[in-house]
mmCIF file of C-alpha atoms in Angstrom:
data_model
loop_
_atom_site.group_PDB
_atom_site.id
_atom_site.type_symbol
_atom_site.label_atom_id
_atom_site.label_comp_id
_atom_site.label_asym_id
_atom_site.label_seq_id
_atom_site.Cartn_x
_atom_site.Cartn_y
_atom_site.Cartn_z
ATOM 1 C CA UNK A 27 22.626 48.332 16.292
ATOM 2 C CA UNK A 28 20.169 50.705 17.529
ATOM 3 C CA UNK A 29 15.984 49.185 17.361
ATOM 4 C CA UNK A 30 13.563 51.884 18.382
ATOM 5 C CA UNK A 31 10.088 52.037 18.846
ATOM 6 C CA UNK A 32 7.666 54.635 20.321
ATOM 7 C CA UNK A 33 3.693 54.866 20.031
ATOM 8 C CA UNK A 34 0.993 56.650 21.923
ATOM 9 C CA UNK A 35 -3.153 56.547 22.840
ATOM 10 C CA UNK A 36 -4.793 59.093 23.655
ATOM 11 C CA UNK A 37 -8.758 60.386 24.512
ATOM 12 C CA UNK A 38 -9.664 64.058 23.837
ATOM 13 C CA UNK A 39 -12.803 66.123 25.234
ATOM 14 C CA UNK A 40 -13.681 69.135 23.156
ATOM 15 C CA UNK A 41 -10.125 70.726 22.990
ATOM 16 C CA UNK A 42 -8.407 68.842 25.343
ATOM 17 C CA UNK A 43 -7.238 65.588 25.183
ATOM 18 C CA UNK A 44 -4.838 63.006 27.474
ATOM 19 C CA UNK A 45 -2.281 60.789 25.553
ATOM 20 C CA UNK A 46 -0.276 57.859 27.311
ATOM 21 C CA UNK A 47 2.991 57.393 25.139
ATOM 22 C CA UNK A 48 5.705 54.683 25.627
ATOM 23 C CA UNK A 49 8.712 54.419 23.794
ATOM 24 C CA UNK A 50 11.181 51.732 23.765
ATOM 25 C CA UNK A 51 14.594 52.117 22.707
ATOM 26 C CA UNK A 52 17.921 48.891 22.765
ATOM 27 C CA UNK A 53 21.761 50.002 22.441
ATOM 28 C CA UNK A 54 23.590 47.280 21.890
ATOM 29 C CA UNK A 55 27.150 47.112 23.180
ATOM 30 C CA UNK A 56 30.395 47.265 21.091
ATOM 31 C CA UNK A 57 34.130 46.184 22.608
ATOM 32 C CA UNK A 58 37.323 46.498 21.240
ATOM 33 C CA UNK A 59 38.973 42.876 20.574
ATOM 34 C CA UNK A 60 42.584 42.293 21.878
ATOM 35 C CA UNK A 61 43.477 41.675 18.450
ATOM 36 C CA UNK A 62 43.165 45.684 17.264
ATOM 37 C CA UNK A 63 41.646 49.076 18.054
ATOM 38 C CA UNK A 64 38.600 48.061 15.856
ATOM 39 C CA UNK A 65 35.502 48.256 17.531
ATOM 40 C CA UNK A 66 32.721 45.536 17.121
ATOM 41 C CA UNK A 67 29.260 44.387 18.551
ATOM 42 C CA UNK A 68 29.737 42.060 21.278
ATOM 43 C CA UNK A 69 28.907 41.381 24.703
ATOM 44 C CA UNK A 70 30.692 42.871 27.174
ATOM 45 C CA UNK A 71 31.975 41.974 30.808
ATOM 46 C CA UNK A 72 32.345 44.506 33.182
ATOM 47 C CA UNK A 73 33.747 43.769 36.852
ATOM 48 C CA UNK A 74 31.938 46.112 39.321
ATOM 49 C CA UNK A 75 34.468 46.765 41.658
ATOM 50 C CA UNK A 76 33.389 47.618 45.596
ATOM 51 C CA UNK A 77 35.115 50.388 47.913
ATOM 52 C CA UNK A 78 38.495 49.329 48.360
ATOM 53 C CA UNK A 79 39.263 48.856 44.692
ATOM 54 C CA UNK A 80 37.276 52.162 43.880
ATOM 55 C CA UNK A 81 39.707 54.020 46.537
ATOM 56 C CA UNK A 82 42.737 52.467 44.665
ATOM 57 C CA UNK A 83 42.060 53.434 41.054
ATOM 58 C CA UNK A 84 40.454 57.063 41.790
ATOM 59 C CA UNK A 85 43.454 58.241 44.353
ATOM 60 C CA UNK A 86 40.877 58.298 47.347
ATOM 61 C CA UNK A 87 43.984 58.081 50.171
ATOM 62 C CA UNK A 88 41.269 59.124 53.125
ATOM 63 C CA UNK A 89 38.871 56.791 52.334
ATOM 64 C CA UNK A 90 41.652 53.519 51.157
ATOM 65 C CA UNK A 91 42.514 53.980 54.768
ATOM 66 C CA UNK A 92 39.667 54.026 56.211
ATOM 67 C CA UNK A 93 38.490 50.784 54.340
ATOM 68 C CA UNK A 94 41.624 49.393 54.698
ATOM 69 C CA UNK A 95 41.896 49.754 58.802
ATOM 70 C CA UNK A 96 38.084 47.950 58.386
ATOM 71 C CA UNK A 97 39.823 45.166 56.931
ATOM 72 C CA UNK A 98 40.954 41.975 58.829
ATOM 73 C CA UNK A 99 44.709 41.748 58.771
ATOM 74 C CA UNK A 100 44.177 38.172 57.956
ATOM 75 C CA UNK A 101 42.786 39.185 54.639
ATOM 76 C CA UNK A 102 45.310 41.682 54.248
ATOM 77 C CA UNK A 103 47.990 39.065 54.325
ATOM 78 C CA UNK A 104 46.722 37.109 51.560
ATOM 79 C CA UNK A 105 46.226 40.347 49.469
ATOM 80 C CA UNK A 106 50.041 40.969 50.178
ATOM 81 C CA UNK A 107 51.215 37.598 48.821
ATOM 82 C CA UNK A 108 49.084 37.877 45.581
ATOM 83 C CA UNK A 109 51.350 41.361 45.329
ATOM 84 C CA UNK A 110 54.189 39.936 45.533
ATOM 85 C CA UNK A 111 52.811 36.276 43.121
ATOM 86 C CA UNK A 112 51.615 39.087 40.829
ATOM 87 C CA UNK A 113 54.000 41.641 40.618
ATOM 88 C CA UNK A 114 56.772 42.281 42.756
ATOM 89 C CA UNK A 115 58.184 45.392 41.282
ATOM 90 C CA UNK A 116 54.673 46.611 43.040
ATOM 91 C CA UNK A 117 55.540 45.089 46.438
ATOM 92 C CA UNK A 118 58.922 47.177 46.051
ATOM 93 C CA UNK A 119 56.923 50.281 46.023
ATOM 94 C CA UNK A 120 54.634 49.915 49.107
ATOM 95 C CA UNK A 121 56.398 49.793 52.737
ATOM 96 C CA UNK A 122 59.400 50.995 51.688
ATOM 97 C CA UNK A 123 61.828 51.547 54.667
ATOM 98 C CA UNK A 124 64.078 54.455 54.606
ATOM 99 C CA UNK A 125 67.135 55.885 56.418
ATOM 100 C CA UNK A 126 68.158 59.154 58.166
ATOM 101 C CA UNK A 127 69.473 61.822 56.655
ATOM 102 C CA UNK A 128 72.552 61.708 59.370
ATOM 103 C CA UNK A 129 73.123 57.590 59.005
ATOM 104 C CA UNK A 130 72.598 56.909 55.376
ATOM 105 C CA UNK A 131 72.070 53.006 54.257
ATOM 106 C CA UNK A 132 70.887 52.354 57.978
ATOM 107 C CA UNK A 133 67.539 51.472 57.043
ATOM 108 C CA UNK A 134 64.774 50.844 59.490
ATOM 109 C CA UNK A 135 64.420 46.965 59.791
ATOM 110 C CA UNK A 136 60.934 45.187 60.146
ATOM 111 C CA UNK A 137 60.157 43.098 63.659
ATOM 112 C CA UNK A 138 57.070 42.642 65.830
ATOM 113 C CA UNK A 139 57.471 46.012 67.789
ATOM 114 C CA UNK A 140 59.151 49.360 67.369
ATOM 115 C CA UNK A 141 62.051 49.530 68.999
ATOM 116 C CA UNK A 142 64.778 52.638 68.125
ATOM 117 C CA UNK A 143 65.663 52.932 71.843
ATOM 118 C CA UNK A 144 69.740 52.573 71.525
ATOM 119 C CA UNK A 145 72.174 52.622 68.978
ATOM 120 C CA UNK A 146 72.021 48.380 68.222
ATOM 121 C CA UNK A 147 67.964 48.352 67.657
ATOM 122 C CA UNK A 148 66.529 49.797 64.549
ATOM 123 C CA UNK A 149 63.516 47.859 64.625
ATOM 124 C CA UNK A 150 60.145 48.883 63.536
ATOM 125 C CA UNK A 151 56.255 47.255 62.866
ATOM 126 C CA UNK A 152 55.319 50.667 61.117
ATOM 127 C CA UNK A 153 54.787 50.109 57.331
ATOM 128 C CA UNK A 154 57.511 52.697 55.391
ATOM 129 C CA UNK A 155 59.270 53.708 58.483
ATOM 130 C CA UNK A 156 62.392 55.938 58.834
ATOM 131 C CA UNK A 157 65.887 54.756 60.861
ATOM 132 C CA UNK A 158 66.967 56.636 63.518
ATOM 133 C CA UNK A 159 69.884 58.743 63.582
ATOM 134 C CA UNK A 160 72.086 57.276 65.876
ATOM 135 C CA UNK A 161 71.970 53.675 65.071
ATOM 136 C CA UNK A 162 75.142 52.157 64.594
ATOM 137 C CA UNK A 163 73.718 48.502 64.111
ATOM 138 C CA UNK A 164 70.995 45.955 64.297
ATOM 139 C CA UNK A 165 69.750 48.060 60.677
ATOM 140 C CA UNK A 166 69.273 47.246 57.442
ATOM 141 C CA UNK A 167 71.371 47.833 54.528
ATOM 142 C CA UNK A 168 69.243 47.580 51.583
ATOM 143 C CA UNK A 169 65.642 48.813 51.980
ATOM 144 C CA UNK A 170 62.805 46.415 53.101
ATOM 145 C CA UNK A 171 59.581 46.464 50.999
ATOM 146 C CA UNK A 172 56.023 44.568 52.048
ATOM 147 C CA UNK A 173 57.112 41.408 51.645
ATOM 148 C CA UNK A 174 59.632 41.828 54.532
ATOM 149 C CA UNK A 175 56.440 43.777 56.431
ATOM 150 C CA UNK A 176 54.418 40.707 55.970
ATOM 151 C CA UNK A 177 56.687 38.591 56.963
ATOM 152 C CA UNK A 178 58.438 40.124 60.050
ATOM 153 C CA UNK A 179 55.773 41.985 61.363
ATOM 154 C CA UNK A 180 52.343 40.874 60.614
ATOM 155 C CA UNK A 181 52.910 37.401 60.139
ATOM 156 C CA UNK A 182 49.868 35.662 59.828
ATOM 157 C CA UNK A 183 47.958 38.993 60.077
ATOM 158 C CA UNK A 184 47.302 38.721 64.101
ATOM 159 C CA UNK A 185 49.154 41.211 65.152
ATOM 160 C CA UNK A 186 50.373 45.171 64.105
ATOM 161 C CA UNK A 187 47.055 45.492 61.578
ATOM 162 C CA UNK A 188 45.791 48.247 61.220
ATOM 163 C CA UNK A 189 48.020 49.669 64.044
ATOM 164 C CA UNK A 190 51.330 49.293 64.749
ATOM 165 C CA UNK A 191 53.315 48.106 67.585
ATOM 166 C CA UNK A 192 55.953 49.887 70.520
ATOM 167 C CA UNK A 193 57.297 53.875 70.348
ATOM 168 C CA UNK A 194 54.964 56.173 68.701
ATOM 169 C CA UNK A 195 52.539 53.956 67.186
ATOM 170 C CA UNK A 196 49.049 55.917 66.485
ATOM 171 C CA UNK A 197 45.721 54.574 65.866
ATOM 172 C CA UNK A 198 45.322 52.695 61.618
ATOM 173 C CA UNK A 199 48.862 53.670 61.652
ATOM 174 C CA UNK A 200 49.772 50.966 59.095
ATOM 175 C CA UNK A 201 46.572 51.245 57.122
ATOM 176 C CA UNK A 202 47.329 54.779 56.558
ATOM 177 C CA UNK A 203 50.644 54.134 55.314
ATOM 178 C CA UNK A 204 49.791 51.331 53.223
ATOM 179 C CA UNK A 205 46.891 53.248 51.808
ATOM 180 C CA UNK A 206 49.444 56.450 51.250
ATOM 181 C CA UNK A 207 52.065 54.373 48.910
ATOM 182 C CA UNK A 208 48.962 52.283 46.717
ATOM 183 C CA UNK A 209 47.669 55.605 46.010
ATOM 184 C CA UNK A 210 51.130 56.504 44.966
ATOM 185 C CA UNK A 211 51.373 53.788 42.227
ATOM 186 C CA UNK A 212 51.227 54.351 38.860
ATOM 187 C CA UNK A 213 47.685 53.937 37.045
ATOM 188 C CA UNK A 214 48.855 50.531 34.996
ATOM 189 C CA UNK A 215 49.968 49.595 38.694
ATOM 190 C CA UNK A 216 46.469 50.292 40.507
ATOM 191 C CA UNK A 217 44.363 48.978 38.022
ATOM 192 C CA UNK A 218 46.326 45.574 38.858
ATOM 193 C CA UNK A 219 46.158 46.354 42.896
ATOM 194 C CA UNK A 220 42.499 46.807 41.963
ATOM 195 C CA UNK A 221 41.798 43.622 40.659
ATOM 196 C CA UNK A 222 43.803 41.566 43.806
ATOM 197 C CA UNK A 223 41.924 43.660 46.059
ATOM 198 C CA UNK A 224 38.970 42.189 44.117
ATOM 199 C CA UNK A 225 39.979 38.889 44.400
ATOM 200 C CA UNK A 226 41.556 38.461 47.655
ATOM 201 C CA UNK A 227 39.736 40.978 49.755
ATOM 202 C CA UNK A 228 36.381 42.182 48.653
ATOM 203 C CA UNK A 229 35.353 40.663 45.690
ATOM 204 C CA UNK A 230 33.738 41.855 43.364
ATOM 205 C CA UNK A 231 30.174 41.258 40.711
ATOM 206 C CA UNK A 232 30.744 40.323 36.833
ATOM 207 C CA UNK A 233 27.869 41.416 34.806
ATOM 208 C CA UNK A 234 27.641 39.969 30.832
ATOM 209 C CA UNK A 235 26.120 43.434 29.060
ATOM 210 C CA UNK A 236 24.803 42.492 25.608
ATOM 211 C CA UNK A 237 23.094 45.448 25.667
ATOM 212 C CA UNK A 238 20.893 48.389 27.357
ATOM 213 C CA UNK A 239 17.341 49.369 26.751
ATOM 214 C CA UNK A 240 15.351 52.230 27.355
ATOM 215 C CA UNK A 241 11.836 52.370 27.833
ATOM 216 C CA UNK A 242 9.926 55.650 28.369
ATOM 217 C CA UNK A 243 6.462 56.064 29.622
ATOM 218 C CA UNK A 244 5.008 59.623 29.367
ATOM 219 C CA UNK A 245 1.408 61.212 30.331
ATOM 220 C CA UNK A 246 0.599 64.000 28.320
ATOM 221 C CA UNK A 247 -1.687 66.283 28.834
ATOM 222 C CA UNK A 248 -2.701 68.157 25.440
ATOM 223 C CA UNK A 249 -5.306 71.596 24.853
ATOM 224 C CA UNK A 250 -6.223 73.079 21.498
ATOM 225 C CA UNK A 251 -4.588 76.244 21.200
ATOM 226 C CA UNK A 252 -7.142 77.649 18.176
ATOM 227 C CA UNK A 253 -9.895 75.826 16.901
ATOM 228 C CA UNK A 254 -12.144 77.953 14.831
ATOM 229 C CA UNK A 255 -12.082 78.428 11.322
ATOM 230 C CA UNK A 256 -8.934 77.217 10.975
ATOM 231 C CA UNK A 257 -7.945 73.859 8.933
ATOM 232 C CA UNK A 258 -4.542 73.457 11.343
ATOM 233 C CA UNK A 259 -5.199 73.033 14.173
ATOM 234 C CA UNK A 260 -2.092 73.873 16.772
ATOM 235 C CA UNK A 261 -1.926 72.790 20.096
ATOM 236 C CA UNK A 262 0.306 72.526 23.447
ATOM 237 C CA UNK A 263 0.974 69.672 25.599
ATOM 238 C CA UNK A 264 2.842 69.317 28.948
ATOM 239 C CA UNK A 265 3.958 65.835 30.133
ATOM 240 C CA UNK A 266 5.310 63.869 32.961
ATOM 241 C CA UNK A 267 6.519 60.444 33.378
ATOM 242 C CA UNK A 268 9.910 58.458 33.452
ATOM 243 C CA UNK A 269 12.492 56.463 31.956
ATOM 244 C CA UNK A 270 12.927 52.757 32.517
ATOM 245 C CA UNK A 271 16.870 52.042 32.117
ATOM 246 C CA UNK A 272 18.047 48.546 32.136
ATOM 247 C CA UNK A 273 20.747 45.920 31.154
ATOM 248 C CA UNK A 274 18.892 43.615 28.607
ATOM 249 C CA UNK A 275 18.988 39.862 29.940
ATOM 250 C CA UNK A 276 21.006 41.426 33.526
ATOM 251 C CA UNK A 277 18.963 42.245 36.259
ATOM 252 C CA UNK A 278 19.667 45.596 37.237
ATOM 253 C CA UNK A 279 17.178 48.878 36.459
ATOM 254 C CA UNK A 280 17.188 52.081 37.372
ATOM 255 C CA UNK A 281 14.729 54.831 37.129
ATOM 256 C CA UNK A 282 15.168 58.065 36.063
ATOM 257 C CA UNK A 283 12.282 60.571 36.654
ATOM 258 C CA UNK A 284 11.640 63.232 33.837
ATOM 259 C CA UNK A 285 8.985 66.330 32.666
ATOM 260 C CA UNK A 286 8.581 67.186 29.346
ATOM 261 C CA UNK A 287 7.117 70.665 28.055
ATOM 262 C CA UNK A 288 6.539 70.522 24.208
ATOM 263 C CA UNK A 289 4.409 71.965 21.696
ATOM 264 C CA UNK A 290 3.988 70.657 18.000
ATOM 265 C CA UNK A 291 0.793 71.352 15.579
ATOM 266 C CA UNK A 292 -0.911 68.477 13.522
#
């Protein structure tokens, strides 16, 4: 449903003249029900998700990091474990360890510190980390995913976040290789990262939208183009003002500045 509305005032001085016009325009919002495809007025709830989420769903690796390394690793804990309560096929995906080329199914095996110095210790805090190539034992056989990270190397989130433990460790180490496989997800599989990042990290803002109004105030400034001996009278105005854009009974507006140049003859 679409109600619209638009007046205007004016005062004129010989062949010039000053209008004030407002207009005011409502959009009301349409969903589509689980039900079908058909789509039908209703109010709508949107989640307005905040910078980690955002990274997620739009592939921003850089940024996820960045965010991520910001982010206690407390909190990153408990967004682990929702993972894994969620959707473990998910947690499979992120921290995936992997073996060398020369020692295949010797995967690198999670612990508090890296630790690849001889041929008995595999061990690594570095999230998606690579065996070493002359390990013989103390490996994995079967790759270990985030819920072995959690639980071997972060623990309670105290330790190794966002930077990993022993040989070659580098600063956000583990943030960046988190961030790396969640961008790496497919998009039915971010959009649900998105939402427990939501929930367990950052939160997030639901807004009800039963619609959004428009309402346009505009100063014109109008001159008489001919006005002798003529029975039409044509004219020019220029005018400046702005938009009013807003969520009717929400709380948010925003204002968008605008010039109009028209001419029209009454």
């Amino acid at each position: 449903m679409l109600v619209a509305m638009e007046g205007s005032v004016g005062y004129g001085i010989g062949g010039a003249r000053v209008e004030l016009e407002i207009g005011y325009e409502r959009f009301k919002t349409k969903g589509i029900r689980d039900s079908g495809s058909k789509e039908d007025e209703a109010d709508t709830v949107y989640l307005l998700a905040k910078e980690l989420a955002y990274d997620v769903v739009t592939g921003q690796t850089d940024n996820l990091a960045a965010a991520l390394a910001k982010t206690s690793g407390k909190d990153f804990v408990q967004f682990a474990k929702a993972v894994e309560i969620s959707n473990s096929t998910i947690g499979d995906k992120v921290c995936r360890t992997r073996y060398d080329t020369a020692k295949k199914d010797h995967y690198a095996k999670y612990a508090k510190t890296t630790d690849k110095g001889s041929a008995s210790k595999n061990d690594t805090s570095l999230c998606g980390d690579i065996g070493h190539s002359t390990v013989t034992s103390g490996h994995s056989t079967t790759p270990q995913v985030l819920k072995n990270f959690i639980s071997a190397t972060l623990g309670n989130g105290s330790q190794n976040w966002p930077t990993s433990t022993g040989t070659g460790s580098s600063t956000n180490d583990n943030a960046e290789a988190v961030a790396k496989d969640l961008t790496k997800l497919t998009t039915e599989e971010k959009t649900i990262v998105a939402g427990l990042l939501a929930k367990t990290i950052e939160g997030g803002e639901v807004v009800e939208i039963r619609a959004v109004s428009s309402t346009s105030v505009m100063v014109n400034a109008c001159y008489d183009l001919l006005s002798e001996g003529l029975g039409v009278v044509p004219y020019a105005c220029v005018g400046l003002g702005g938009n009013f854009v807003g969520v009717v009974d929400g709380t948010r507006c925003t204002i968008r500045p605008s010039l109009t140049l028209y001419a029209h003859s009454k």
